[in-house]
Amino acid sequence: MAKSTGSKKGLRTAYISTIIGIVMVLFIIGFISWFGLGLNNLKDAKIESYELELYFNDDINDLELGIIETEIQDLAFTKTAKYKTADEAWQSYLEEVDPEADISILDDENPLKQHIIMTLKKEYFHLDSVQKIENQLFAKYPGELSEVSYREEVFKEFNTNLQKIIYFVLLLGGMLLFVAIGMINNTIRLALFSKRFLIKTMQLVGATPGFIRRPFIWNAIGQGLISGIIAGNLVLGLIILLEKTNPMFAQMTDIKLFVIVMAGIILFGILITVVSTYLALRKYLRLNLDNLY
């Protein structure tokens, strides 16, 4: 009885050790995946919040500008379009400089013109696209549109610098994925190594390979599922902690992104444990009895 209890305890310990090993690997993979996707989310949010200012001549009235605002909003490349009067533009300028600063309009003449602020969809956030959009707008509103204001370097630097970071994270994620597959595969193989005699005994008494594999495959699915859920919750806990320390991390994630990462962790955990278990079982089923020692 003591021997049976010790055997069950040993199997339980081996099972828990396997789960812990898989959880650690899935946690790292999950966090890197979230970080890469989160950076892409942050990039898209920054891109679609960058404002282009369309300045119109003073002789265009509010009604005409309201119609133009609607027309620009309906264009394929526009994310948002908002009309701003000269007075509103001056008030926004004061708020950006210093809300408490005592700055007044000289000679009752507002230096800022009425304009429409527009943001672009992320697919059009390239200097070539912006220049084509600028030409298109001038052609659409000749004699009405006087200036399209934006900084060219923003489009050059933003796409280049952030894209480099995303590529680096993807490369790091790919390397970690390769290492993770190897680590989980070795963990599963070591766990099955202790059961090699049981596997061979079942085979010698006439059990078919499918019958032998079935409980091990179901066990692998359970390990992958449990490990994925635990790893996903650990990633969620780390994300919450990071969001409390830096608001930038809150902009990187949302419920949809986390669901994608969580589902990916669980599916990857199940897939790799099942495949590794299948390959390890195939090896032990093919070995001669003498080679098991």
Coordinates of N, CA and C in Angstrom, one line a residue, residues 27-43 162 165-166 168-170 172-173 235 238-239 242 248-249 252-253 257 261:
F27 N 4.0 31.5 -20.6 CA 3.9 32.8 -20.1 C 4.8 33.8 -20.8
I28 N 6.1 33.3 -21.1 CA 7.0 34.2 -21.8 C 6.5 34.4 -23.2
I29 N 6.1 33.4 -23.9 CA 5.6 33.5 -25.3 C 4.3 34.4 -25.3
G30 N 3.4 34.2 -24.3 CA 2.2 35.1 -24.2 C 2.5 36.5 -24.0
F31 N 3.5 36.8 -23.2 CA 3.8 38.2 -22.9 C 4.5 38.9 -24.1
I32 N 5.4 38.2 -24.7 CA 6.0 38.7 -25.9 C 5.0 38.9 -27.0
S33 N 4.1 38.0 -27.2 CA 3.0 38.1 -28.2 C 2.2 39.4 -27.9
W34 N 1.8 39.5 -26.6 CA 1.0 40.7 -26.3 C 1.7 42.0 -26.5
F35 N 3.0 42.0 -26.1 CA 3.8 43.2 -26.3 C 3.9 43.6 -27.8
G36 N 4.2 42.6 -28.6 CA 4.3 42.9 -30.1 C 3.0 43.4 -30.6
L37 N 1.9 42.7 -30.3 CA 0.5 43.2 -30.8 C 0.1 44.5 -30.2
G38 N 0.5 44.7 -28.9 CA 0.2 45.9 -28.2 C 0.9 47.1 -28.8
L39 N 2.2 46.9 -29.2 CA 3.0 48.0 -29.9 C 2.3 48.3 -31.2
N40 N 1.8 47.3 -31.9 CA 1.1 47.6 -33.2 C -0.2 48.4 -32.9
N41 N -0.9 48.0 -31.8 CA -2.1 48.8 -31.4 C -1.8 50.2 -31.1
L42 N -0.7 50.4 -30.4 CA -0.3 51.8 -30.0 C 0.1 52.6 -31.2
K43 N 0.8 51.9 -32.2 CA 1.2 52.5 -33.4 C 0.0 53.0 -34.2
L162 N 9.3 53.2 -35.3 CA 8.4 52.2 -34.6 C 8.4 50.9 -35.3
I165 N 11.2 48.7 -34.1 CA 10.9 48.1 -32.8 C 10.0 46.9 -32.9
I166 N 9.0 47.1 -33.8 CA 8.0 46.0 -34.0 C 8.7 44.8 -34.6
F168 N 11.9 44.0 -34.4 CA 12.8 43.5 -33.3 C 12.0 42.5 -32.4
V169 N 10.8 43.0 -32.0 CA 9.9 42.2 -31.1 C 9.5 40.9 -31.8
L170 N 9.1 41.0 -33.1 CA 8.7 39.9 -33.8 C 9.9 38.9 -34.0
L172 N 12.4 38.6 -31.9 CA 12.6 38.0 -30.6 C 11.6 37.0 -30.3
G173 N 10.3 37.3 -30.7 CA 9.2 36.3 -30.5 C 9.4 35.1 -31.2
V235 N -0.1 36.4 -17.5 CA 0.1 37.5 -18.4 C -0.9 38.7 -18.1
L238 N 0.3 40.6 -15.1 CA 1.5 41.4 -15.4 C 1.0 42.6 -16.2
I239 N 0.1 42.5 -17.1 CA -0.4 43.6 -17.9 C -1.1 44.6 -16.9
L242 N 1.6 46.5 -15.1 CA 2.3 47.5 -15.9 C 1.4 48.7 -16.2
M248 N 1.0 54.4 -20.6 CA 1.2 54.0 -22.0 C 0.8 52.5 -22.3
F249 N 1.0 51.6 -21.3 CA 0.6 50.2 -21.4 C -0.9 50.1 -21.5
M252 N -1.9 50.2 -25.1 CA -1.4 49.1 -25.9 C -2.4 47.9 -25.9
T253 N -3.3 47.9 -25.0 CA -4.2 46.7 -25.0 C -5.6 47.0 -24.8
L257 N -7.7 42.3 -27.8 CA -6.3 41.9 -27.9 C -6.0 40.8 -26.9
V261 N -4.7 36.9 -27.4 CA -3.5 36.4 -26.8 C -3.8 35.2 -26.0

